[in-house]
Every structure is written in C-alpha cells, then in structure tokens.
PDB file of C-alpha atoms in Angstrom:
ATOM      1  CA  MET G   3    -169.976  62.651  26.878  1.00 45.00           C
ATOM      2  CA  LYS G   4    -172.905  60.352  26.173  1.00 73.00           C
ATOM      3  CA  LEU G   5    -173.185  61.586  22.568  1.00 79.00           C
ATOM      4  CA  THR G   6    -169.466  60.990  22.032  1.00 85.00           C
ATOM      5  CA  TRP G   7    -169.822  57.433  23.320  1.00 85.00           C
ATOM      6  CA  ALA G   8    -172.808  56.810  21.046  1.00 86.00           C
ATOM      7  CA  ARG G   9    -170.909  58.097  17.998  1.00 87.00           C
ATOM      8  CA  THR G  10    -167.913  55.889  18.777  1.00 88.00           C
ATOM      9  CA  ALA G  11    -169.985  52.775  19.335  1.00 88.00           C
ATOM     10  CA  CYS G  12    -172.330  53.178  16.374  1.00 88.00           C
ATOM     11  CA  SER G  13    -169.516  53.995  13.955  1.00 89.00           C
ATOM     12  CA  LEU G  14    -168.143  50.464  14.356  1.00 91.00           C
ATOM     13  CA  PRO G  15    -168.661  48.449  11.125  1.00 91.00           C
ATOM     14  CA  ALA G  16    -170.440  45.739  13.127  1.00 91.00           C
ATOM     15  CA  LEU G  17    -173.205  48.235  13.987  1.00 91.00           C
ATOM     16  CA  SER G  18    -173.298  50.583  10.999  1.00 91.00           C
ATOM     17  CA  GLY G  19    -172.782  47.884   8.354  1.00 91.00           C
ATOM     18  CA  VAL G  20    -170.140  49.923   6.494  1.00 92.00           C
ATOM     19  CA  SER G  21    -166.453  50.521   7.018  1.00 92.00           C
ATOM     20  CA  ARG G  22    -165.204  53.837   8.366  1.00 92.00           C
ATOM     21  CA  ALA G  23    -163.761  54.704   4.956  1.00 93.00           C
ATOM     22  CA  HIS G  24    -167.104  53.936   3.297  1.00 93.00           C
ATOM     23  CA  PHE G  25    -168.903  56.018   5.921  1.00 93.00           C
ATOM     24  CA  GLY G  26    -166.610  58.963   5.155  1.00 93.00           C
ATOM     25  CA  GLU G  27    -167.430  58.681   1.455  1.00 93.00           C
ATOM     26  CA  LEU G  28    -171.155  58.616   2.202  1.00 94.00           C
ATOM     27  CA  LEU G  29    -170.806  61.633   4.476  1.00 94.00           C
ATOM     28  CA  GLY G  30    -169.115  63.685   1.771  1.00 93.00           C
ATOM     29  CA  GLU G  31    -171.545  62.514  -0.915  1.00 93.00           C
ATOM     30  CA  LEU G  32    -174.819  63.114   0.936  1.00 93.00           C
ATOM     31  CA  ALA G  33    -174.075  66.165   3.091  1.00 92.00           C
ATOM     32  CA  GLY G  34    -174.726  68.589   0.224  1.00 91.00           C
ATOM     33  CA  PRO G  35    -178.043  67.050  -0.932  1.00 91.00           C
ATOM     34  CA  TRP G  36    -179.249  66.790   2.670  1.00 89.00           C
ATOM     35  CA  GLU G  37    -178.519  70.461   3.330  1.00 88.00           C
ATOM     36  CA  ALA G  38    -180.257  71.447   0.088  1.00 90.00           C
ATOM     37  CA  VAL G  39    -183.388  69.473   1.044  1.00 87.00           C
ATOM     38  CA  ARG G  40    -183.290  70.944   4.555  1.00 84.00           C
ATOM     39  CA  GLN G  41    -183.058  74.538   3.323  1.00 83.00           C
ATOM     40  CA  SER G  42    -185.835  73.919   0.815  1.00 87.00           C
ATOM     41  CA  SER G  43    -188.173  72.571   3.516  1.00 83.00           C
ATOM     42  CA  LEU G  44    -187.320  75.486   5.840  1.00 80.00           C
ATOM     43  CA  ARG G  45    -188.051  77.986   3.076  1.00 83.00           C
ATOM     44  CA  ALA G  46    -191.397  76.315   2.374  1.00 85.00           C
ATOM     45  CA  ALA G  47    -192.281  76.311   6.085  1.00 82.00           C
ATOM     46  CA  ARG G  48    -191.600  80.025   6.591  1.00 78.00           C
ATOM     47  CA  GLY G  49    -193.052  81.002   3.210  1.00 82.00           C
ATOM     48  CA  GLY G  50    -190.037  82.874   1.881  1.00 82.00           C
ATOM     49  CA  PRO G  51    -186.334  83.649   2.403  1.00 81.00           C
ATOM     50  CA  ARG G  52    -184.834  83.678   5.887  1.00 78.00           C
ATOM     51  CA  ARG G  53    -185.273  86.831   7.947  1.00 78.00           C
ATOM     52  CA  ARG G  54    -182.353  86.297  10.325  1.00 74.00           C
ATOM     53  CA  ALA G  55    -178.656  85.895   9.710  1.00 74.00           C
ATOM     54  CA  GLU G  56    -177.357  82.432   8.940  1.00 72.00           C
ATOM     55  CA  GLY G  57    -176.515  80.553  12.124  1.00 68.00           C
ATOM     56  CA  ALA G  58    -179.209  82.196  14.240  1.00 67.00           C
ATOM     57  CA  GLY G  59    -182.103  80.295  15.725  1.00 68.00           C
ATOM     58  CA  ARG G  60    -182.408  76.893  17.337  1.00 73.00           C
ATOM     59  CA  LYS G  61    -179.594  74.461  16.585  1.00 77.00           C
ATOM     60  CA  PRO G  62    -180.471  70.905  15.473  1.00 78.00           C
ATOM     61  CA  LYS G  63    -180.027  68.281  18.160  1.00 83.00           C
ATOM     62  CA  LEU G  64    -178.392  65.904  15.688  1.00 88.00           C
ATOM     63  CA  VAL G  65    -175.951  67.111  13.058  1.00 90.00           C
ATOM     64  CA  PHE G  66    -175.852  65.328   9.702  1.00 92.00           C
ATOM     65  CA  PHE G  67    -172.999  63.060  10.883  1.00 93.00           C
ATOM     66  CA  ASP G  68    -175.238  61.699  13.637  1.00 93.00           C
ATOM     67  CA  ARG G  69    -178.294  61.470  11.393  1.00 94.00           C
ATOM     68  CA  LEU G  70    -176.434  59.396   8.819  1.00 95.00           C
ATOM     69  CA  LEU G  71    -175.076  57.161  11.576  1.00 94.00           C
ATOM     70  CA  VAL G  72    -178.543  56.660  13.079  1.00 95.00           C
ATOM     71  CA  ALA G  73    -180.011  55.765   9.687  1.00 95.00           C
ATOM     72  CA  LEU G  74    -177.273  53.224   8.931  1.00 95.00           C
ATOM     73  CA  VAL G  75    -177.590  51.493  12.309  1.00 95.00           C
ATOM     74  CA  HIS G  76    -181.350  51.290  11.883  1.00 95.00           C
ATOM     75  CA  LEU G  77    -181.003  49.853   8.374  1.00 94.00           C
ATOM     76  CA  ARG G  78    -178.382  47.339   9.484  1.00 95.00           C
ATOM     77  CA  HIS G  79    -180.127  45.926  12.561  1.00 93.00           C
ATOM     78  CA  GLN G  80    -183.690  47.315  12.330  1.00 92.00           C
ATOM     79  CA  MET G  81    -183.075  48.746  15.795  1.00 91.00           C
ATOM     80  CA  PRO G  82    -186.156  50.465  17.309  1.00 92.00           C
ATOM     81  CA  HIS G  83    -186.214  54.247  17.148  1.00 93.00           C
ATOM     82  CA  ALA G  84    -186.668  54.459  20.921  1.00 93.00           C
ATOM     83  CA  VAL G  85    -183.394  52.584  21.513  1.00 93.00           C
ATOM     84  CA  LEU G  86    -181.457  54.875  19.188  1.00 92.00           C
ATOM     85  CA  ALA G  87    -183.054  57.899  20.845  1.00 92.00           C
ATOM     86  CA  GLU G  88    -181.819  56.662  24.211  1.00 91.00           C
ATOM     87  CA  LEU G  89    -178.307  56.156  22.874  1.00 90.00           C
ATOM     88  CA  PHE G  90    -178.072  59.665  21.400  1.00 90.00           C
ATOM     89  CA  ALA G  91    -179.988  61.343  24.255  1.00 89.00           C
ATOM     90  CA  VAL G  92    -182.699  62.802  22.011  1.00 91.00           C
ATOM     91  CA  ASP G  93    -186.426  62.382  21.610  1.00 92.00           C
ATOM     92  CA  ARG G  94    -187.778  59.451  19.603  1.00 93.00           C
ATOM     93  CA  SER G  95    -189.311  61.836  17.048  1.00 93.00           C
ATOM     94  CA  THR G  96    -185.855  63.260  16.325  1.00 92.00           C
ATOM     95  CA  VAL G  97    -184.562  59.813  15.386  1.00 94.00           C
ATOM     96  CA  SER G  98    -187.626  59.116  13.234  1.00 94.00           C
ATOM     97  CA  GLU G  99    -187.141  62.428  11.441  1.00 93.00           C
ATOM     98  CA  ALA G 100    -183.445  61.667  10.832  1.00 93.00           C
ATOM     99  CA  ILE G 101    -184.234  58.278   9.290  1.00 95.00           C
ATOM    100  CA  ARG G 102    -186.972  59.777   7.093  1.00 93.00           C
ATOM    101  CA  GLN G 103    -184.512  62.384   5.823  1.00 93.00           C
ATOM    102  CA  VAL G 104    -181.501  60.132   5.147  1.00 95.00           C
ATOM    103  CA  ARG G 105    -183.196  57.003   3.804  1.00 95.00           C
ATOM    104  CA  PRO G 106    -184.426  58.551   0.515  1.00 95.00           C
ATOM    105  CA  LEU G 107    -180.957  60.029  -0.079  1.00 95.00           C
ATOM    106  CA  LEU G 108    -179.412  56.564   0.255  1.00 95.00           C
ATOM    107  CA  ALA G 109    -182.107  55.048  -1.976  1.00 94.00           C
ATOM    108  CA  ALA G 110    -181.498  57.611  -4.730  1.00 93.00           C
ATOM    109  CA  ARG G 111    -177.753  56.867  -4.976  1.00 93.00           C
ATOM    110  CA  GLY G 112    -178.183  53.963  -7.394  1.00 92.00           C
ATOM    111  CA  PHE G 113    -175.838  50.999  -7.824  1.00 94.00           C
ATOM    112  CA  ALA G 114    -172.075  51.064  -8.235  1.00 92.00           C
ATOM    113  CA  VAL G 115    -170.559  49.790 -11.487  1.00 91.00           C
ATOM    114  CA  PRO G 116    -167.504  47.491 -11.310  1.00 88.00           C
ATOM    115  CA  ASP G 117    -164.318  49.112 -12.629  1.00 83.00           C
ATOM    116  CA  ARG G 118    -166.198  52.373 -13.336  1.00 83.00           C
ATOM    117  CA  ALA G 119    -165.663  54.754 -10.434  1.00 82.00           C
ATOM    118  CA  GLY G 120    -168.303  57.468 -10.226  1.00 82.00           C
ATOM    119  CA  LEU G 121    -170.740  55.716 -12.579  1.00 87.00           C
ATOM    120  CA  ARG G 122    -173.962  54.381 -11.060  1.00 91.00           C
ATOM    121  CA  LEU G 123    -176.957  52.490 -12.432  1.00 92.00           C
ATOM    122  CA  ASN G 124    -180.493  53.476 -11.446  1.00 91.00           C
ATOM    123  CA  THR G 125    -182.935  51.777 -13.831  1.00 90.00           C
ATOM    124  CA  LEU G 126    -183.434  48.610 -15.838  1.00 90.00           C
ATOM    125  CA  GLU G 127    -182.508  50.552 -18.962  1.00 91.00           C
ATOM    126  CA  ASP G 128    -179.168  51.474 -17.396  1.00 91.00           C
ATOM    127  CA  VAL G 129    -178.411  47.847 -16.507  1.00 91.00           C
ATOM    128  CA  PHE G 130    -179.195  46.467 -19.964  1.00 92.00           C
ATOM    129  CA  ALA G 131    -177.316  49.296 -21.676  1.00 92.00           C
ATOM    130  CA  TYR G 132    -174.274  48.576 -19.502  1.00 92.00           C
ATOM    131  CA  ALA G 133    -174.508  44.821 -20.175  1.00 91.00           C
ATOM    132  CA  GLU G 134    -174.732  45.408 -23.921  1.00 90.00           C
ATOM    133  CA  ALA G 135    -171.843  47.881 -24.008  1.00 89.00           C
ATOM    134  CA  GLU G 136    -169.498  45.826 -21.810  1.00 89.00           C
ATOM    135  CA  GLY G 137    -170.542  42.379 -23.033  1.00 89.00           C
ATOM    136  CA  VAL G 138    -171.647  41.293 -19.553  1.00 90.00           C
ATOM    137  CA  GLU G 139    -173.802  38.190 -19.232  1.00 90.00           C
ATOM    138  CA  LEU G 140    -176.427  39.023 -16.629  1.00 91.00           C
ATOM    139  CA  ARG G 141    -177.553  36.794 -13.779  1.00 90.00           C
ATOM    140  CA  MET G 142    -181.135  37.320 -12.642  1.00 89.00           C
ATOM    141  CA  ALA G 143    -182.979  35.891  -9.631  1.00 87.00           C
ATOM    142  CA  GLY G 144    -185.974  36.733  -7.483  1.00 84.00           C
ATOM    143  CA  ALA G 145    -186.182  36.964  -3.697  1.00 85.00           C
ATOM    144  CA  GLU G 146    -188.939  37.270  -1.121  1.00 87.00           C
ATOM    145  CA  THR G 147    -188.991  39.176   2.176  1.00 88.00           C
ATOM    146  CA  GLN G 148    -191.620  38.576   4.821  1.00 87.00           C
ATOM    147  CA  VAL G 149    -193.628  41.688   5.730  1.00 86.00           C
ATOM    148  CA  ARG G 150    -196.358  42.564   8.200  1.00 84.00           C
ATOM    149  CA  ARG G 151    -199.805  41.159   7.539  1.00 80.00           C
ATOM    150  CA  PRO G 152    -202.422  43.798   6.608  1.00 77.00           C
ATOM    151  CA  ARG G 153    -205.351  44.251   8.923  1.00 76.00           C
ATOM    152  CA  ALA G 154    -208.475  42.182   8.394  1.00 75.00           C
ATOM    153  CA  GLY G 155    -210.959  43.740   6.009  1.00 74.00           C
ATOM    154  CA  ARG G 156    -208.404  45.963   4.315  1.00 73.00           C
ATOM    155  CA  PRO G 157    -208.678  45.938   0.483  1.00 72.00           C
ATOM    156  CA  GLY G 158    -205.980  43.957  -1.272  1.00 69.00           C
ATOM    157  CA  ARG G 159    -205.120  41.973   1.836  1.00 71.00           C
ATOM    158  CA  ARG G 160    -204.462  38.789  -0.122  1.00 76.00           C
ATOM    159  CA  ALA G 161    -202.175  40.483  -2.644  1.00 74.00           C
ATOM    160  CA  PHE G 162    -199.142  39.908  -0.425  1.00 76.00           C
ATOM    161  CA  VAL G 163    -199.738  36.207   0.318  1.00 77.00           C
ATOM    162  CA  SER G 164    -197.016  34.265  -1.456  1.00 73.00           C
ATOM    163  CA  GLY G 165    -198.115  31.013  -3.040  1.00 68.00           C
ATOM    164  CA  LYS G 166    -194.654  29.573  -2.467  1.00 72.00           C
ATOM    165  CA  ARG G 167    -193.955  30.568   1.137  1.00 69.00           C
ATOM    166  CA  ARG G 168    -197.559  30.847   2.383  1.00 78.00           C
ATOM    167  CA  GLN G 169    -196.665  34.111   4.076  1.00 81.00           C
ATOM    168  CA  ASN G 170    -197.153  37.820   3.479  1.00 85.00           C
ATOM    169  CA  THR G 171    -194.128  38.779   1.406  1.00 87.00           C
ATOM    170  CA  ILE G 172    -192.767  41.342  -1.014  1.00 87.00           C
ATOM    171  CA  LYS G 173    -190.803  40.118  -4.026  1.00 87.00           C
ATOM    172  CA  THR G 174    -187.801  41.744  -5.637  1.00 88.00           C
ATOM    173  CA  THR G 175    -185.535  40.943  -8.601  1.00 89.00           C
ATOM    174  CA  THR G 176    -181.749  41.115  -8.430  1.00 91.00           C
ATOM    175  CA  PHE G 177    -179.340  41.499 -11.355  1.00 92.00           C
ATOM    176  CA  SER G 178    -175.628  40.748 -11.086  1.00 91.00           C
ATOM    177  CA  ASP G 179    -172.670  39.971 -13.311  1.00 90.00           C
ATOM    178  CA  GLY G 180    -170.784  36.675 -13.478  1.00 86.00           C
ATOM    179  CA  GLN G 181    -168.912  37.394 -10.239  1.00 87.00           C
ATOM    180  CA  GLY G 182    -171.992  38.204  -8.186  1.00 87.00           C
ATOM    181  CA  ARG G 183    -171.339  41.937  -8.206  1.00 90.00           C
ATOM    182  CA  MET G 184    -174.744  43.543  -7.829  1.00 92.00           C
ATOM    183  CA  LEU G 185    -175.895  45.756 -10.694  1.00 92.00           C
ATOM    184  CA  LEU G 186    -179.521  46.318  -9.634  1.00 91.00           C
ATOM    185  CA  SER G 187    -181.908  45.028  -7.013  1.00 91.00           C
ATOM    186  CA  GLY G 188    -185.469  46.209  -6.856  1.00 83.00           C
ATOM    187  CA  VAL G 189    -188.472  45.843  -9.163  1.00 81.00           C
ATOM    188  CA  VAL G 190    -190.630  45.551  -6.032  1.00 82.00           C
ATOM    189  CA  ARG G 191    -193.959  43.754  -6.311  1.00 80.00           C
ATOM    190  CA  PRO G 192    -196.487  42.012  -3.979  1.00 78.00           C
ATOM    191  CA  GLY G 193    -195.694  38.433  -3.009  1.00 69.00           C
ATOM    192  CA  ARG G 194    -198.708  37.010  -4.819  1.00 72.00           C
ATOM    193  CA  MET G 195    -197.510  38.257  -8.217  1.00 72.00           C
ATOM    194  CA  HIS G 196    -195.778  35.570 -10.269  1.00 68.00           C
ATOM    195  CA  ASP G 197    -192.356  36.183 -11.775  1.00 65.00           C
ATOM    196  CA  GLN G 198    -193.762  35.858 -15.287  1.00 66.00           C
ATOM    197  CA  THR G 199    -196.298  38.601 -14.599  1.00 68.00           C
ATOM    198  CA  ASP G 200    -193.533  40.832 -13.342  1.00 65.00           C
ATOM    199  CA  LEU G 201    -191.630  40.345 -16.599  1.00 67.00           C
ATOM    200  CA  ARG G 202    -194.515  41.950 -18.470  1.00 68.00           C
ATOM    201  CA  THR G 203    -195.449  44.699 -16.004  1.00 68.00           C
ATOM    202  CA  GLU G 204    -191.916  45.941 -15.237  1.00 75.00           C
ATOM    203  CA  GLY G 205    -190.585  45.785 -18.798  1.00 81.00           C
ATOM    204  CA  ILE G 206    -187.866  43.153 -18.358  1.00 85.00           C
ATOM    205  CA  ALA G 207    -189.034  41.229 -21.416  1.00 85.00           C
ATOM    206  CA  GLU G 208    -189.150  44.463 -23.395  1.00 87.00           C
ATOM    207  CA  GLN G 209    -185.507  45.140 -22.546  1.00 89.00           C
ATOM    208  CA  PHE G 210    -184.465  41.772 -23.966  1.00 89.00           C
ATOM    209  CA  ARG G 211    -186.511  42.519 -27.070  1.00 89.00           C
ATOM    210  CA  THR G 212    -184.917  45.915 -27.680  1.00 90.00           C
ATOM    211  CA  ARG G 213    -181.370  44.743 -26.864  1.00 91.00           C
ATOM    212  CA  PRO G 214    -180.922  41.384 -28.633  1.00 90.00           C
ATOM    213  CA  ARG G 215    -177.208  41.150 -27.786  1.00 92.00           C
ATOM    214  CA  VAL G 216    -177.794  40.980 -24.027  1.00 91.00           C
ATOM    215  CA  LYS G 217    -177.675  37.480 -22.554  1.00 90.00           C
ATOM    216  CA  ALA G 218    -178.739  36.268 -19.125  1.00 90.00           C
ATOM    217  CA  ARG G 219    -178.961  33.186 -16.947  1.00 89.00           C
ATOM    218  CA  VAL G 220    -182.104  32.754 -14.867  1.00 87.00           C
ATOM    219  CA  ASP G 221    -183.725  30.254 -12.514  1.00 83.00           C
ATOM    220  CA  SER G 222    -186.664  27.961 -13.238  1.00 78.00           C
ATOM    221  CA  GLY G 223    -189.168  30.683 -12.347  1.00 78.00           C
ATOM    222  CA  TYR G 224    -188.374  32.395 -15.646  1.00 77.00           C
ATOM    223  CA  GLN G 225    -188.910  29.412 -17.962  1.00 80.00           C
ATOM    224  CA  GLY G 226    -191.334  31.467 -20.039  1.00 79.00           C
ATOM    225  CA  LEU G 227    -188.697  34.134 -20.607  1.00 81.00           C
ATOM    226  CA  ALA G 228    -186.203  31.515 -21.794  1.00 82.00           C
ATOM    227  CA  LYS G 229    -188.801  30.073 -24.155  1.00 84.00           C
ATOM    228  CA  GLU G 230    -189.543  33.516 -25.599  1.00 84.00           C
ATOM    229  CA  PHE G 231    -185.858  34.459 -26.005  1.00 86.00           C
ATOM    230  CA  PRO G 232    -184.020  31.136 -26.464  1.00 85.00           C
ATOM    231  CA  ASP G 233    -180.888  32.772 -27.898  1.00 88.00           C
ATOM    232  CA  GLN G 234    -180.561  35.256 -25.045  1.00 89.00           C
ATOM    233  CA  VAL G 235    -181.899  33.661 -21.856  1.00 87.00           C
ATOM    234  CA  SER G 236    -180.661  30.379 -20.384  1.00 83.00           C
ATOM    235  CA  ALA G 237    -182.857  28.595 -17.824  1.00 83.00           C
ATOM    236  CA  PRO G 238    -182.573  25.163 -16.155  1.00 82.00           C
ATOM    237  CA  PRO G 239    -183.974  22.354 -18.338  1.00 78.00           C
ATOM    238  CA  LYS G 240    -187.263  20.754 -17.442  1.00 80.00           C
ATOM    239  CA  LYS G 241    -187.141  17.481 -15.565  1.00 77.00           C
ATOM    240  CA  PRO G 242    -187.648  14.435 -17.818  1.00 76.00           C
ATOM    241  CA  ALA G 243    -190.606  12.143 -17.364  1.00 77.00           C
ATOM    242  CA  ASP G 244    -190.491   9.395 -14.757  1.00 75.00           C
ATOM    243  CA  LYS G 245    -190.267   6.800 -17.525  1.00 75.00           C
ATOM    244  CA  ALA G 246    -187.194   8.382 -19.072  1.00 74.00           C
ATOM    245  CA  CYS G 247    -184.056   6.274 -19.390  1.00 79.00           C
ATOM    246  CA  ASP G 248    -181.093   6.671 -17.079  1.00 74.00           C
ATOM    247  CA  GLY G 249    -179.092   8.457 -19.774  1.00 77.00           C
ATOM    248  CA  ASP G 250    -181.683  11.211 -20.152  1.00 76.00           C
ATOM    249  CA  THR G 251    -181.930  11.612 -16.387  1.00 79.00           C
ATOM    250  CA  TYR G 252    -178.160  11.863 -16.022  1.00 77.00           C
ATOM    251  CA  ALA G 253    -177.920  14.372 -18.874  1.00 80.00           C
ATOM    252  CA  TRP G 254    -180.644  16.490 -17.249  1.00 75.00           C
ATOM    253  CA  ARG G 255    -178.863  16.476 -13.879  1.00 80.00           C
ATOM    254  CA  GLU G 256    -175.522  17.395 -15.440  1.00 83.00           C
ATOM    255  CA  THR G 257    -177.019  20.213 -17.533  1.00 80.00           C
ATOM    256  CA  ARG G 258    -178.873  21.548 -14.515  1.00 79.00           C
ATOM    257  CA  ARG G 259    -175.702  21.379 -12.414  1.00 83.00           C
ATOM    258  CA  ARG G 260    -173.719  23.372 -14.943  1.00 84.00           C
ATOM    259  CA  GLN G 261    -176.433  25.982 -15.307  1.00 79.00           C
ATOM    260  CA  SER G 262    -176.795  26.318 -11.525  1.00 81.00           C
ATOM    261  CA  SER G 263    -173.029  26.602 -11.112  1.00 83.00           C
ATOM    262  CA  ALA G 264    -172.953  29.531 -13.522  1.00 83.00           C
ATOM    263  CA  ARG G 265    -175.996  31.226 -11.947  1.00 84.00           C
ATOM    264  CA  ILE G 266    -175.317  30.697  -8.221  1.00 87.00           C
ATOM    265  CA  CYS G 267    -173.412  33.986  -7.952  1.00 87.00           C
ATOM    266  CA  VAL G 268    -176.636  36.020  -8.092  1.00 89.00           C
ATOM    267  CA  GLU G 269    -177.970  33.974  -5.176  1.00 89.00           C
ATOM    268  CA  HIS G 270    -174.847  35.004  -3.279  1.00 89.00           C
ATOM    269  CA  SER G 271    -175.806  38.621  -4.016  1.00 90.00           C
ATOM    270  CA  ASN G 272    -179.230  38.005  -2.500  1.00 90.00           C
ATOM    271  CA  ALA G 273    -177.505  36.417   0.504  1.00 91.00           C
ATOM    272  CA  GLU G 274    -175.518  39.637   1.007  1.00 92.00           C
ATOM    273  CA  LEU G 275    -178.792  41.532   1.206  1.00 92.00           C
ATOM    274  CA  ARG G 276    -180.035  39.104   3.863  1.00 92.00           C
ATOM    275  CA  GLN G 277    -177.213  40.195   6.154  1.00 92.00           C
ATOM    276  CA  TRP G 278    -179.237  43.365   6.776  1.00 94.00           C
ATOM    277  CA  ALA G 279    -182.093  42.721   9.208  1.00 93.00           C
ATOM    278  CA  PRO G 280    -184.914  44.585   7.346  1.00 93.00           C
ATOM    279  CA  LEU G 281    -184.433  42.342   4.299  1.00 92.00           C
ATOM    280  CA  ARG G 282    -184.764  39.172   6.361  1.00 91.00           C
ATOM    281  CA  ARG G 283    -188.089  40.172   7.904  1.00 91.00           C
ATOM    282  CA  PHE G 284    -189.382  43.683   7.397  1.00 91.00           C
ATOM    283  CA  THR G 285    -191.352  45.004  10.388  1.00 89.00           C
ATOM    284  CA  GLY G 286    -191.968  48.539   9.142  1.00 88.00           C
ATOM    285  CA  ARG G 287    -194.729  49.886   6.940  1.00 88.00           C
ATOM    286  CA  ARG G 288    -194.942  48.147   3.587  1.00 86.00           C
ATOM    287  CA  GLU G 289    -195.104  51.534   1.859  1.00 87.00           C
ATOM    288  CA  THR G 290    -191.484  52.204   2.857  1.00 91.00           C
ATOM    289  CA  TYR G 291    -190.096  48.800   1.870  1.00 91.00           C
ATOM    290  CA  ALA G 292    -189.072  49.784  -1.672  1.00 92.00           C
ATOM    291  CA  GLU G 293    -187.124  52.779  -0.390  1.00 94.00           C
ATOM    292  CA  THR G 294    -185.495  50.699   2.353  1.00 94.00           C
ATOM    293  CA  HIS G 295    -184.545  47.958  -0.104  1.00 94.00           C
ATOM    294  CA  LEU G 296    -182.936  50.411  -2.534  1.00 94.00           C
ATOM    295  CA  ALA G 297    -181.012  52.117   0.275  1.00 95.00           C
ATOM    296  CA  ILE G 298    -179.557  48.821   1.518  1.00 95.00           C
ATOM    297  CA  ALA G 299    -178.916  47.364  -1.936  1.00 94.00           C
ATOM    298  CA  GLY G 300    -177.009  50.487  -2.965  1.00 94.00           C
ATOM    299  CA  LEU G 301    -174.716  50.103   0.049  1.00 95.00           C
ATOM    300  CA  VAL G 302    -174.170  46.419  -0.729  1.00 94.00           C
ATOM    301  CA  SER G 303    -173.323  47.235  -4.352  1.00 93.00           C
ATOM    302  CA  ASP G 304    -170.633  49.674  -3.179  1.00 92.00           C
ATOM    303  CA  ARG G 305    -168.809  46.822  -1.488  1.00 91.00           C
ATOM    304  CA  SER G 306    -169.341  44.226  -4.201  1.00 90.00           C
ATOM    305  CA  ALA G 307    -168.160  46.592  -6.955  1.00 89.00           C
ATOM    306  CA  GLN G 308    -164.727  46.747  -5.310  1.00 88.00           C
ATOM    307  CA  ARG G 309    -164.005  43.108  -6.132  1.00 84.00           C
ATOM    308  CA  ALA G 310    -161.370  42.886  -8.816  1.00 81.00           C
ATOM    309  CA  THR G 311    -162.482  41.556 -12.187  1.00 78.00           C
ATOM    310  CA  ARG G 312    -161.175  38.046 -12.691  1.00 71.00           C
ATOM    311  CA  ARG G 313    -161.167  35.648 -15.609  1.00 54.00           C
ATOM    312  CA  GLN G 314    -164.289  33.523 -15.789  1.00 52.00           C
ATOM    313  CA  THR G 315    -163.651  29.840 -15.172  1.00 44.00           C
ATOM    314  CA  SER G 316    -165.237  27.253 -17.423  1.00 44.00           C
ATOM    315  CA  THR G 317    -167.722  24.637 -16.202  1.00 45.00           C
ATOM    316  CA  GLU G 318    -167.129  22.364 -19.177  1.00 48.00           C
ATOM    317  CA  LEU G 319    -165.904  18.835 -18.535  1.00 43.00           C
ATOM    318  CA  VAL G 320    -162.253  18.227 -19.500  1.00 42.00           C
ATOM    319  CA  LEU G 321    -160.325  15.033 -20.123  1.00 41.00           C
ATOM    320  CA  VAL G 322    -158.036  14.339 -17.172  1.00 44.00           C
ATOM    321  CA  SER G 323    -155.867  11.685 -18.783  1.00 45.00           C
ATOM    322  CA  ASP G 324    -155.301  10.411 -22.305  1.00 49.00           C
ATOM    323  CA  THR G 325    -154.306   6.943 -21.092  1.00 44.00           C
ATOM    324  CA  VAL G 326    -156.484   4.124 -22.363  1.00 44.00           C
ATOM    325  CA  TRP G 327    -157.084   1.378 -19.839  1.00 44.00           C
TER     326      TRP G 327
END
C-alpha cells in the first residue's frame, strides 16, 4: 500500500516535473535501453550467459516505472536519496542505483526539434546543420550554476571561481530559436573560463566559419565573435563615450533595446532550466553536473518544442499617423 501511495504522489506533475502523458512517452522510450543495459551488466557480472530460466532469481525491489519516477523527482527537486528511499520503502542504495541507471539514459536522448517529431539534436554540428537547412536564426546565451566548493589544497580549486559572480560555478551555453524553443544546452565548462575562450575550445566559432549562412544573436559576452563574423553574429553595440552627444546616446539605447528584444527569448529558455532545483544550485558531485544538465535540458526541450510555430513580429519602429501637426 505504501508503494502505491508513493507512485501516486510522485507521478503528479508538480513533483515529477513532467505531465503524465510525457511520463508515458519516456517510459516507452527508455524501457528498452534500460533493460538492454541491465542485461549487459548482469552478463558481465556472471561472466557469461544466464544459467537459470528467465524470471528466476531475486526480483528487483523497484521496477523500471518506479526507477524512472524516482530519477525524475530527484532531478526536479534535488530531493535527498534517503527521503525517496523512505517514500518507496527501500534502502538508500537502491534509490542511488536507480538514479545512476536512469540519468544517463535521459542525458543521451538529445533535444527535441520543433515541428519535427522523432528528430533530436545531440551536438553543435546538429544544431548548426538544422539552422542552416531550416533558415533559423539562432539565439545564444551563457548561464552559470553555483556548485560545491572543492576542498582546500585540491588541484584546480580556483578553476571554478567565477569572476562575475565570485562563486564556484559551472558555465553552460544555450541555443534556441526565435521563439525560445531550446535546441541545445550544454557545452559545460568551469566558471573561471571566459565565454570567448569557450568559443575556441568547443568549436562554436568553427561552426560559424564552416556554415556561413547561419546567423545568430548573442549577448555582450560574445563581442569578439560578432567582430570576427560581422555578417553572421549580432551583438549589442558598445556604449558610447561619456562625452558623446545625446543623439548618439539615444541611438545606442534604442539599438540595444531592439537587439535585446530579439534575443530575450533565449534567456527565457535559461529561466525554464532554473525551474529545476539542481540547475539553480547544484549540491551533487561536479563530475555528474554535465550529465544532470543534459538530462534536465532534454526534458525541457520536449515541452518547448510543442509550441506552435508563429510568425515573427518585427521590432522596427512604424509611423503611427501621417497627420502633420
């Protein structure tokens, strides 16, 4: 009876973070890969094929339905493993094992493509190829998530100290289309690494070089990218000098407003990620952050891809009246 109550409570969208219909789709999609991984690990543990008939032996305490539910609740609220173990009346190690098994399956799903059911994007190359083929103008923005501080004396301890937030963080880059529908979120790097350095190490600049028809709007952190690819990348203009005339200052503010209005949708995508507790402040091991981020971002992209494509509105100024006063 207690397990039935736990299933009912945790399957609520407020706890699992996904609708019941979405959960059913995930269950059908991941059950096969999970069983394949499970049989492979069992075969490796016993050193050969099974010696007893299928169905014999000890039964798992949590079936895949429960394991997927436990993983989703943990990803949504960063709930401690001990609490979930109490809810499902199992040992804490069973919950930890379930999360370790399901999380990589969620992370490997990729990102849903708007208006393309069944097609998913997994790499930067996929995103830029999709943008070039569909004529999508990309929106790109970085985000930072606070993580645990490494122990004193550990090598590379300062690598995660963000110069902007003065905290230990991990940075990621998010790509979306003009409606804020997430196409990719990842490119994980330590908080101390500057965005410009990431452009070189992760190959973002190389993608713009090899696909000259792809265009993007970025924030001020990617000014160097806009300078290198002026016909492809649009960034906010630099602020004029203090001695500039009022006309130049007004023109700068208006240009910046228009650029921000066209780019704000990718910030809304980052805000959707912040609705999941681990991406507000990650308390787990930093080694698992990339996998956790991909698992959550893939779930968020499933929901955002369902938004209907609409006509893009213009931010250009229009004449309201032709009357001359």
